[in-house]
Coordinates of C-alpha atoms and ligand atoms in Angstrom, one line a residue:
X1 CA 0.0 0.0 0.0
X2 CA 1.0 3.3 -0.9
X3 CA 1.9 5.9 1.9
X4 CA 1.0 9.2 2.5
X5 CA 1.7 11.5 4.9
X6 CA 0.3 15.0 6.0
X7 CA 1.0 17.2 8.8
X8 CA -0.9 20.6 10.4
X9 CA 1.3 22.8 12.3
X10 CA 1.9 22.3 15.8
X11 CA -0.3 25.2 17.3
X12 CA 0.7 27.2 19.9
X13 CA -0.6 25.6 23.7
X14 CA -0.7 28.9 24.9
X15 CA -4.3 29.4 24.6
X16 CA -7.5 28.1 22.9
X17 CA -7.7 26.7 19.3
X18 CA -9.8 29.4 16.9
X19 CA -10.7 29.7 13.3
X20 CA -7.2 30.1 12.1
X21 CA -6.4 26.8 13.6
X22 CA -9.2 25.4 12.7
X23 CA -8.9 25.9 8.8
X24 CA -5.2 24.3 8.6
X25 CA -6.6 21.0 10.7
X26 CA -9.9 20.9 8.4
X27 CA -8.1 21.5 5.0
X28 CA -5.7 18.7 6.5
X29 CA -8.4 16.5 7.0
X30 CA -9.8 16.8 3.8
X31 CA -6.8 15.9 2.4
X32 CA -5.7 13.0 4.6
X33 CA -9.5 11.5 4.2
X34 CA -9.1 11.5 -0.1
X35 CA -6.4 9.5 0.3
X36 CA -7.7 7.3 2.6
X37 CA -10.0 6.6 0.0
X38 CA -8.0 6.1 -2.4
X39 CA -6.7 3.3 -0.6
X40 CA -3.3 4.6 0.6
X41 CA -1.7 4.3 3.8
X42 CA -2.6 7.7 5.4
X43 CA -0.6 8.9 8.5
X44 CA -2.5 12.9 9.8
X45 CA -0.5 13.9 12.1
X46 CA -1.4 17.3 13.8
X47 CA -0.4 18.3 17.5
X48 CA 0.9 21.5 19.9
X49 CA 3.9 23.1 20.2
X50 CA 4.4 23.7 24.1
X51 CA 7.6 25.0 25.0
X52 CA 8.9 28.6 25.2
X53 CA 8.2 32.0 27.0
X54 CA 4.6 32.2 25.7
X55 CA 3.5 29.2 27.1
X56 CA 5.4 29.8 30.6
X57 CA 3.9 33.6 30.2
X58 CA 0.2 32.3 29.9
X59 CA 0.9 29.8 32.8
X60 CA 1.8 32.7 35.2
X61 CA -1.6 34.5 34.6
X62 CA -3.0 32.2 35.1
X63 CA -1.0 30.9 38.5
X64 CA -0.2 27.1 37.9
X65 CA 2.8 25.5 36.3
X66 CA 3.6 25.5 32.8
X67 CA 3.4 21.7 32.2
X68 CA -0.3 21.8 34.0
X69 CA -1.1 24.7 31.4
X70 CA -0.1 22.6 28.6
X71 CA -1.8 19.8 30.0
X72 CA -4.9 21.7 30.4
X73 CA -5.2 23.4 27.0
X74 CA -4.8 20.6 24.9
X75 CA -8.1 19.0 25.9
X76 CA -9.8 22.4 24.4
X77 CA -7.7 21.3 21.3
X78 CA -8.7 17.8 21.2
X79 CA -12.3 18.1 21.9
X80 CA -12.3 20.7 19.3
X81 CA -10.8 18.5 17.0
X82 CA -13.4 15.7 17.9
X83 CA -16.2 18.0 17.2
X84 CA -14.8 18.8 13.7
X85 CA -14.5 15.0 12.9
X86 CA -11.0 15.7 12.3
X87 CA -9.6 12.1 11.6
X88 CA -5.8 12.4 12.5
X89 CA -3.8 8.7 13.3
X90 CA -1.4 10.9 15.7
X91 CA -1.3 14.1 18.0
X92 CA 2.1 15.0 19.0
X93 CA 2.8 17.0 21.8
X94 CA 6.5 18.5 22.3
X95 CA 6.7 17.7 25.9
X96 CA 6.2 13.9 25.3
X97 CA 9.4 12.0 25.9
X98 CA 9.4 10.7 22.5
X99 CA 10.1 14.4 21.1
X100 CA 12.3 15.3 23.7
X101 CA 14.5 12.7 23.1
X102 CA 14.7 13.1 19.6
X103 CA 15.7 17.3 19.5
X104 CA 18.1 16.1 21.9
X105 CA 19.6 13.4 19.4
X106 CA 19.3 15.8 16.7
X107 CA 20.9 18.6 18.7
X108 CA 24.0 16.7 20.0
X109 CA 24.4 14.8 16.2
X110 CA 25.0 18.2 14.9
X111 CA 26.7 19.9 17.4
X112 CA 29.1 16.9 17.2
X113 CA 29.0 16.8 13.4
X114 CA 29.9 21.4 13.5
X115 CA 26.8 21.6 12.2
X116 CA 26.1 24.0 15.7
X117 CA 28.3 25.9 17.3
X118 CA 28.8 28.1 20.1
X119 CA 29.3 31.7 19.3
X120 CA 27.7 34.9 20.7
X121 CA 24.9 36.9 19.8
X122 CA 24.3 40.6 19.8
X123 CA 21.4 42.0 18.8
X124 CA 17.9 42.8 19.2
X125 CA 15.3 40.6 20.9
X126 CA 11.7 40.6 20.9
X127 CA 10.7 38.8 23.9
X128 CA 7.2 37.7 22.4
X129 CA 8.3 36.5 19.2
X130 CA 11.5 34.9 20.9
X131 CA 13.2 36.0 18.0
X132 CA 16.8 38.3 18.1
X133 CA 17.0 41.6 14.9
X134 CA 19.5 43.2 13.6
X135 CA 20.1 47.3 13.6
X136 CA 18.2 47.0 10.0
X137 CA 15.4 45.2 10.9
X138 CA 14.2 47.1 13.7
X139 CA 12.3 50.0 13.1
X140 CA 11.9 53.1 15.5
X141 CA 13.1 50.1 18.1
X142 CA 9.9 47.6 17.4
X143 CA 9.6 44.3 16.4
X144 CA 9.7 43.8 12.6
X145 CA 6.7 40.9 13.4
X146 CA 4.5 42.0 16.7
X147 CA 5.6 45.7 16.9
X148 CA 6.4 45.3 20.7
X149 CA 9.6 46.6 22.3
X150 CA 12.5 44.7 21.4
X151 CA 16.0 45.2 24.0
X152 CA 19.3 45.0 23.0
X153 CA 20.9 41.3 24.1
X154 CA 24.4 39.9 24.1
X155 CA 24.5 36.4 25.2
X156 CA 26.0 33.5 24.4
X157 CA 24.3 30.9 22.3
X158 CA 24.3 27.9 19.7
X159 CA 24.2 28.6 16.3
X160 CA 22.9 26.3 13.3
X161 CA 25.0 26.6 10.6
X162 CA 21.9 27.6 8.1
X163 CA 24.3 29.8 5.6
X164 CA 26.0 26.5 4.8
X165 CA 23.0 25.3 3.3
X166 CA 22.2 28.3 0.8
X167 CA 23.4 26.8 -2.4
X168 CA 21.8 23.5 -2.2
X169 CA 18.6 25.0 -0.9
X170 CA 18.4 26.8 -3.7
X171 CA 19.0 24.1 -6.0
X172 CA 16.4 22.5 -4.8
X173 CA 14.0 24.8 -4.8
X174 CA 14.9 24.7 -9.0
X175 CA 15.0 21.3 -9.4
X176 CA 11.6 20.3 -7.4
X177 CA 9.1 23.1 -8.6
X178 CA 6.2 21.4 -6.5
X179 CA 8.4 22.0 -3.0
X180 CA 6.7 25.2 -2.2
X181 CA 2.8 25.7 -3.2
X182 CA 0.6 27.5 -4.6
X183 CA 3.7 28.5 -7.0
X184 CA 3.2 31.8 -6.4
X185 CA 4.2 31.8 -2.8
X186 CA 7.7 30.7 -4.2
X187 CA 9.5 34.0 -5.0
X188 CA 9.7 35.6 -2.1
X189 CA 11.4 32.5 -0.4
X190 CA 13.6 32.1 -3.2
X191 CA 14.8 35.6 -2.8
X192 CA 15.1 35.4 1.0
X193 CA 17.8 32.7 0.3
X194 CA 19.5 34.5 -2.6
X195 CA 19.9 37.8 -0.4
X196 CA 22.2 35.7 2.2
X197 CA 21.2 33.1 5.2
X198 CA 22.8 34.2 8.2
X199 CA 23.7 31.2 10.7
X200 CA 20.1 30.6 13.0
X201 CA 20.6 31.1 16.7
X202 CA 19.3 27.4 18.2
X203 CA 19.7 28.4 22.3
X204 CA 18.4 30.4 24.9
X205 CA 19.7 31.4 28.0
X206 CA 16.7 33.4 28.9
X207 CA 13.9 30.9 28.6
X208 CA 13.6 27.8 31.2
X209 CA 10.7 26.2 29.9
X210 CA 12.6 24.6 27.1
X211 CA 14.3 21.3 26.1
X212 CA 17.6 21.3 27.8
X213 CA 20.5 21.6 25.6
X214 CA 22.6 18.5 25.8
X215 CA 25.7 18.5 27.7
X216 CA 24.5 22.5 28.4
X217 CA 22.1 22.8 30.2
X218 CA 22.8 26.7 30.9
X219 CA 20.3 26.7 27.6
X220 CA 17.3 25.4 26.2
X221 CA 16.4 24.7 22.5
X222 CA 14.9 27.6 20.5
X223 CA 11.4 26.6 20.2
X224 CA 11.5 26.5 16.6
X225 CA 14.1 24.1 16.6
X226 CA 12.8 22.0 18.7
X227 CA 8.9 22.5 17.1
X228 CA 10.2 21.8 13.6
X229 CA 11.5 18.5 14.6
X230 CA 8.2 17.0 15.5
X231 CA 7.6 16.0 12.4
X232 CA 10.2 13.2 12.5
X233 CA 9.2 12.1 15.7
X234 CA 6.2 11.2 15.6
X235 CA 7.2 9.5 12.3
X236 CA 10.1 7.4 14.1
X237 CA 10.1 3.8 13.5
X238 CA 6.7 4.2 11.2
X239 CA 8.7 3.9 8.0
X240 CA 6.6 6.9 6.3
X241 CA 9.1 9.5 5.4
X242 CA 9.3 11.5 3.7
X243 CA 6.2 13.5 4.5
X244 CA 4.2 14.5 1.2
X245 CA 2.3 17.3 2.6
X246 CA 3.0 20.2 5.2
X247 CA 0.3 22.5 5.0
X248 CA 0.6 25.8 6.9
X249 CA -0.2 29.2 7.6
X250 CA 1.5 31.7 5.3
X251 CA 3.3 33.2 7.9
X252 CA 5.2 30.7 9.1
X253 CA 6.1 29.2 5.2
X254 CA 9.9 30.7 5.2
X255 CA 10.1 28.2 8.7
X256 CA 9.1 25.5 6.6
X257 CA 11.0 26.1 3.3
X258 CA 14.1 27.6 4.5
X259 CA 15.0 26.2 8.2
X260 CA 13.3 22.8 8.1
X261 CA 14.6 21.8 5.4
X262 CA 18.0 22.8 6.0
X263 CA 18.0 20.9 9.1
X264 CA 16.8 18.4 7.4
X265 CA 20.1 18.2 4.7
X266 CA 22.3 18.6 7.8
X267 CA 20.8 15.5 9.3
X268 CA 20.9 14.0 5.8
X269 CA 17.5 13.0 6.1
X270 CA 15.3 13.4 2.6
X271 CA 13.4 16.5 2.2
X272 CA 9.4 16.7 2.4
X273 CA 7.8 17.0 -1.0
X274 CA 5.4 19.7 -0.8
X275 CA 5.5 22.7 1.5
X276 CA 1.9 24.5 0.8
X277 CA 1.0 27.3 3.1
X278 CA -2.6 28.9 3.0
X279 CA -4.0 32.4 3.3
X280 CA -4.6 34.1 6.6
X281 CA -8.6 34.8 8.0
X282 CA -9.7 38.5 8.9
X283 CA -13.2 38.8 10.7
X284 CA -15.1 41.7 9.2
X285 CA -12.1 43.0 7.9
X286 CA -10.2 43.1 10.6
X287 CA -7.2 40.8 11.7
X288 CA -8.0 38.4 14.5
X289 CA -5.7 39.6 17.6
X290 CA -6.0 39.2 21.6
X291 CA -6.4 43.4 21.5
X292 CA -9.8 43.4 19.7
X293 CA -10.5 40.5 21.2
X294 CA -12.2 39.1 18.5
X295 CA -10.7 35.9 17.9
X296 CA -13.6 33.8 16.3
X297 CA -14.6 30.4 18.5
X298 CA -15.3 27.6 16.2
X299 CA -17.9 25.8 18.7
X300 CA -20.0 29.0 18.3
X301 CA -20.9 28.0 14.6
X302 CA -21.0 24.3 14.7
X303 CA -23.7 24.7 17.3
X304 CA -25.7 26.5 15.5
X305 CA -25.0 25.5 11.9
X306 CA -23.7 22.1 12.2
X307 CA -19.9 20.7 11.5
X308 CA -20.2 20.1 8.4
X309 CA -21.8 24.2 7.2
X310 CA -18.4 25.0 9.3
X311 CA -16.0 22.8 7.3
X312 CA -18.0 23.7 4.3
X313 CA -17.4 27.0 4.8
X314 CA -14.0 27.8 5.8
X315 CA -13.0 26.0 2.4
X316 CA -15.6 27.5 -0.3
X317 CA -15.5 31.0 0.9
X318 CA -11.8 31.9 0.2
X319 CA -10.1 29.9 -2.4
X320 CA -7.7 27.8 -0.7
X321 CA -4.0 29.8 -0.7
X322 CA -5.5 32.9 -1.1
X323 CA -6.6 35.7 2.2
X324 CA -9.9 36.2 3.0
X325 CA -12.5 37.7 5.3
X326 CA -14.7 35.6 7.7
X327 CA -18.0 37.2 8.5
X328 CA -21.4 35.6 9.9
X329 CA -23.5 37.4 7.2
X330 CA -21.0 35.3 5.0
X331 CA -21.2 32.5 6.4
X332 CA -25.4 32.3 7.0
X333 CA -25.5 33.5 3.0
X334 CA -23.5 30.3 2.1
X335 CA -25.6 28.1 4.5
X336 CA -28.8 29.1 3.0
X337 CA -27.7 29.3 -0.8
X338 CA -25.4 26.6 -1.0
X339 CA -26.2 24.1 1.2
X340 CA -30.3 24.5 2.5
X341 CA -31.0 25.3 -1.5
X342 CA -28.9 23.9 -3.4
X343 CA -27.5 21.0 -1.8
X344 CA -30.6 20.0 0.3
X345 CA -33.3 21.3 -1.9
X346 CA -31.8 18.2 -4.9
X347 CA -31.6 16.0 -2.4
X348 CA -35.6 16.7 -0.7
X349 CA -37.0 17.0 -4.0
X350 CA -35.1 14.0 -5.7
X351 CA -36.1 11.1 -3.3
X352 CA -39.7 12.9 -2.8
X353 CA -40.7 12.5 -6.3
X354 CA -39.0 8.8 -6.2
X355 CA -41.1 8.1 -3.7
X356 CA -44.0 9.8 -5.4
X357 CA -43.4 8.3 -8.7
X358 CA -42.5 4.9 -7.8
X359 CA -39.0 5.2 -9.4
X360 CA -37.4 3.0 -6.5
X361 CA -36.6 0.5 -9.0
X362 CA -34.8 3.4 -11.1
X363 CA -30.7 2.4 -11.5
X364 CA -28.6 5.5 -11.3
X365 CA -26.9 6.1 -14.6
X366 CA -25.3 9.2 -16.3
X367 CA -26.7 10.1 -20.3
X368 CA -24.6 12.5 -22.2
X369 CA -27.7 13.0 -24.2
X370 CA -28.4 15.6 -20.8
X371 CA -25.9 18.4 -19.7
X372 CA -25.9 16.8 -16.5
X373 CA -24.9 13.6 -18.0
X374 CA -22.0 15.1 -19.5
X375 CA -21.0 16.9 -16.6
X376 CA -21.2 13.3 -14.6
X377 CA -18.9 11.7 -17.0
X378 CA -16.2 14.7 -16.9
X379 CA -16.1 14.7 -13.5
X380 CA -14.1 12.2 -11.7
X381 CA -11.0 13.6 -13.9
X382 CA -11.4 16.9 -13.3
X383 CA -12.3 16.2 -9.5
X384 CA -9.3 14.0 -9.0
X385 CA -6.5 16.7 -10.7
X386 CA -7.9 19.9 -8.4
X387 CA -7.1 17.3 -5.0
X388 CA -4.1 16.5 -6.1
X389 CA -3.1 20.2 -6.9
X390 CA -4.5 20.7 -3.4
X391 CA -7.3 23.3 -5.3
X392 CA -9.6 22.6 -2.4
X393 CA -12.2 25.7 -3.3
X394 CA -12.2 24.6 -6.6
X395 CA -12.9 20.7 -5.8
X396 CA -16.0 21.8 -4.0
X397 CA -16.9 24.1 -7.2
X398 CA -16.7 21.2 -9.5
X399 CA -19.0 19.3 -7.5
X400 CA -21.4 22.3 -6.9
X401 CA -21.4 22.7 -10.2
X402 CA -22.9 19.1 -10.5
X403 CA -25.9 20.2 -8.0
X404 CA -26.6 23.2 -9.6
X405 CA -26.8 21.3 -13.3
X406 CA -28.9 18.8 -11.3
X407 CA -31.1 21.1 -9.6
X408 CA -31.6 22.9 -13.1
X409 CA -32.7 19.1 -14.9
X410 CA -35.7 19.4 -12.5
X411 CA -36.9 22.6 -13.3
X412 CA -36.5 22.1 -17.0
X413 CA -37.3 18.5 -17.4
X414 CA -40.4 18.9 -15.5
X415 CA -41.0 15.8 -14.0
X416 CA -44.2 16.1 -12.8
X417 CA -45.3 16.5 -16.4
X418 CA -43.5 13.7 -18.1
X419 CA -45.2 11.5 -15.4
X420 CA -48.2 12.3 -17.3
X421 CA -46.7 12.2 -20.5
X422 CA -43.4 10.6 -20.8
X423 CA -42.6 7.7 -18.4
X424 CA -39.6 6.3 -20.7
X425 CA -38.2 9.9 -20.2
X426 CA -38.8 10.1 -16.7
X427 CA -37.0 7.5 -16.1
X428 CA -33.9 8.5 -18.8
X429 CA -34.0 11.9 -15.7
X430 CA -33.7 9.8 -12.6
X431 CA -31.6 7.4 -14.2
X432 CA -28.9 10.8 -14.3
X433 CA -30.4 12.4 -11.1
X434 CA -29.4 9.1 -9.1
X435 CA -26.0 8.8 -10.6
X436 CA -25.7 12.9 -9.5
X437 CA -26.8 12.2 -5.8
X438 CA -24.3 8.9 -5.6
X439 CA -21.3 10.9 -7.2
X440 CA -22.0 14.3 -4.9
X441 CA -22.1 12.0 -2.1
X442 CA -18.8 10.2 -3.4
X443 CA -17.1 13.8 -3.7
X444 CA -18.4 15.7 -1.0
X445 CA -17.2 12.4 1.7
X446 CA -14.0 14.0 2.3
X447 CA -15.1 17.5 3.0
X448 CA -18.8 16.7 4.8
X449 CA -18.0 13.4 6.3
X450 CA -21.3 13.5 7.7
X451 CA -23.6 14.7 5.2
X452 CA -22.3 12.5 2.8
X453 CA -23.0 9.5 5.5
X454 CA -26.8 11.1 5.6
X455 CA -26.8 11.1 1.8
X456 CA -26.1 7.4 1.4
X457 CA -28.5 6.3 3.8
X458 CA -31.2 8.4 1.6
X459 CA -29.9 6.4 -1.1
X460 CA -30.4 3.3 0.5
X461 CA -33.8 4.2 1.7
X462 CA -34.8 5.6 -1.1
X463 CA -36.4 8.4 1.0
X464 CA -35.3 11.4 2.7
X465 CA -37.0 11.5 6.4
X466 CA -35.5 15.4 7.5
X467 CA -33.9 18.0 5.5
X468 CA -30.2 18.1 5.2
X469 CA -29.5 21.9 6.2
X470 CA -32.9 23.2 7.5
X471 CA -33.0 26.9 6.4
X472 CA -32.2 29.4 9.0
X473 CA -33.3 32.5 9.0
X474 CA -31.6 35.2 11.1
Ligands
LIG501 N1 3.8 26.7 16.9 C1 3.9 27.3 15.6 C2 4.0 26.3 14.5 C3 5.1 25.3 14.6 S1 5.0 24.1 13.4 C4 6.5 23.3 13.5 C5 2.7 28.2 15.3 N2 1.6 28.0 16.0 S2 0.3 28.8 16.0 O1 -0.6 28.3 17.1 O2 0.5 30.2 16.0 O3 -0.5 28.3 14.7 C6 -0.1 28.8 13.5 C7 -1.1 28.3 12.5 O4 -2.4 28.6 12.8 C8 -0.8 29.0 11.1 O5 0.2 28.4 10.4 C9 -2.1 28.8 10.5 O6 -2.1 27.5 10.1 C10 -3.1 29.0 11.6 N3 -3.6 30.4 11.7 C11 -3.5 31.2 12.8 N4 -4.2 32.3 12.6 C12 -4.7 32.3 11.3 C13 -5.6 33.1 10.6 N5 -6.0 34.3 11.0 N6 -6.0 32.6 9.4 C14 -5.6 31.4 8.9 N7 -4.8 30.6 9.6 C15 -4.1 31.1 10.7 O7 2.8 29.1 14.5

């Protein structure tokens, strides 16, 4: 059996999962559940990233120790997860022994191998970010990322020897054009590396709640060092590298195109084939932040619109790659249109007139005498190229498509006339309405795990008890 491996980001344990999380583990899911269906050996791994001064800052506020924090906070990521059907085989958290042990390893391999050295470090350092500037990058003396204070630091600390890696980085950047998706992303990286990698500080001194550097335990392991690395971890002793997928948020792509894989060639471990990073979320036009306090709580929507509107959603509204705004008008205009009309109207009004008609008997087959036929045969090509170019918006456009064509047969094929008048043709309709319902609920499987469940039970019925997506009205 073919493998196939997929990975989310590790999110941050320092407080509760949102919509931005959210999107990266449902796209994920998507993914990992086509390929299960396709018969390969999936492995989904997703987890949290819990070391580092954020963590140990959110465990002061709120008085108890950091590893109680961590410990706490991941059950609002797991139940999250469970309510989102997300169908991961692994969730790896960086305080398990299993990582810990392995940065360690990896740490001391290439200190030993001069692959990190000591040196010292001067610069600026923004204490949120955890990250050190130069003069240049620092404007008006704020962080380049969060715009919070940075102070000037000297301190000892390991380096990675990341400018060692420039050249071959960039020749494989050339040589493997699928490395860093969509393609457009790719520039900017490229020219990050063509402008000169500086070596990557890999220690604090300043942060306790860390990995321990081995044989120094004066410092911990950067957290990004140590995050990075959880994707061969969890994959230890599962024979399933290299990973085919990391899907992340755009922000954090030059982490995962430029320093992962450079550790990667100093470990001479084989790099991951595709790097694909997605757009960013605003919520009525405004970026999500702790300030505004507007930080959009999944749970909210999936009570009232169900799991399946949510995942839905999240991927049709923004095409996947691209930025995009998340609003509830939005999102209750989708519902409605898409899923209560479209989707649930073909399926109410298909099995009522089968039950009215007495077409149980009626086998589903596509006709490319009928647009809808033609569009049934086309399908499963077009369907299977935009998941494997990872087009997630337009999958679900090629199937809408499919329901609209479907819904638009009805209307102007008239069944309830050719009962009176044209059985033979009535039948010739449902024959390609059938095989519409039993390919949308094929399609939509990896995307609305559960509607698509719903929609083969109609099928096996052959009658629909309760509306899909009942209309709300708000
Ligand atoms: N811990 C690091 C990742 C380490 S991976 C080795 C981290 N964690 S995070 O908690 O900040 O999560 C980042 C991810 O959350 C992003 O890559 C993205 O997938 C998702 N998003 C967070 N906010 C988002 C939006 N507003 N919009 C879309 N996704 C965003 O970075």
């Amino acid at each position: 059996m073919k493998n196939f491996y997929i990975t989310t980001p590790i999110y941050y344990a320092n407080d509760k999962p949102h919509l931005g999380h959210s999107y990266t583990t449902i796209a994920a899911d998507v993914i990992a559940r086509y390929y299960r269906l396709k018969g390969m050996n999936v492995f989904f791994l997703t987890g949290t990233d819990e070391h580092g001064s954020k963590i140990a800052e959110a465990a002061n506020k709120n008085d108890v120790t950091c590893q109680n924090w961590v410990d706490g906070i991941i059950g609002d990521f797991k139940s999250l997860w469970k309510r989102l059907n997300i169908s991961y085989n692994d969730f790896i958290r960086t305080t398990e022994e299993r990582h810990i042990k392995k940065v360690r390893e990896v740490f001391g391999k290439l200190l030993r191998q001069g692959d990190i050295y000591k040196g010292k470090y001067s610069g600026w350092y923004c204490v949120a970010c955890e990250s050190y500037f130069t003069d240049t990058q620092i404007a008006e003396g704020k962080c380049p990322d969060c715009s919070k204070n940075v102070e000037r630091l000297e301190e000892e600390s390991y380096f990675f020897k990341l400018s060692k890696y420039q050249d071959t980085l960039l020749k494989h950047y050339e040589k493997n054009p699928d490395f860093m998706q969509p393609s457009w992303r790719a520039s900017e990286m490229v020219n990050f590396v063509k402008s000169g990698l500086k070596d990557l500080s890999v220690s604090r001194k300043n942060v306790k709640w860390g990995i321990p550097v081995p044989g120094d335990e004066t410092h911990t392991v950067y957290v990004w060092f140590d995050a990075l690395l959880n994707y061969i971890s969890a994959a230890e002793d599962k024979d399933i590298w290299p990973c085919d997928i990391h899907l992340v948020g755009k922000e954090i792509f030059k982490f995962h195109t430029v320093i992962w894989p450079a550790m990667l060639l100093a470990l001479d471990i084989p790099l991951p084939k595709t790097v694909f990073a997605h757009g960013w979320w605003t919520v009525n036009g405004e970026k999500m932040s702790k300030s505004k306090g507007n930080f959009v709580n999944p749970h909210k929507f999936i009570d009232k619109y169900g799991c399946d509107a949510y995942r839905y959603f999240v991927l049709r509204q923004i095409p996947f790659g691209d930025d995009g705004d998340f609003s509830e008008k939005s999102f209750l205009e989708r519902y409605n249109s898409d899923l209560a009309n479209n989707l649930g109207n073909l399926i109410s009004r298909t099995f009522s007139m089968v039950e009215k008609y007495s077409l149980q008997n009626v086998a589903p087959s596509a006709n490319s005498e009928f647009p809808i036929g033609k569009l049934l045969n086309n399908f499963d090509e077009k369907f299977t190229k935009s998941m494997e170019n990872i087009e997630l918006t337009a999958s679900l456009e090629l199937i809408w498509e499919i329901i609209d064509e479907a819904n638009r047969t009805i209307d102007s094929e008239k069944p309830w006339v050719l009962f009176k008048t044209d059985k033979e043709k009535l039948k010739l309709v449902f024959e390609n309405l059938l095989s519409a319902v039993e390919i949308i609920s094929k399609a939509i499987s990896s995307f609305m795990p559960e509607t698509s469940e719903k929609i083969k039970k109609i099928i096996a019925d052959k009658k629909v008890s309760e509306p899909l997506f009942p209309r709300i009205n708000d």
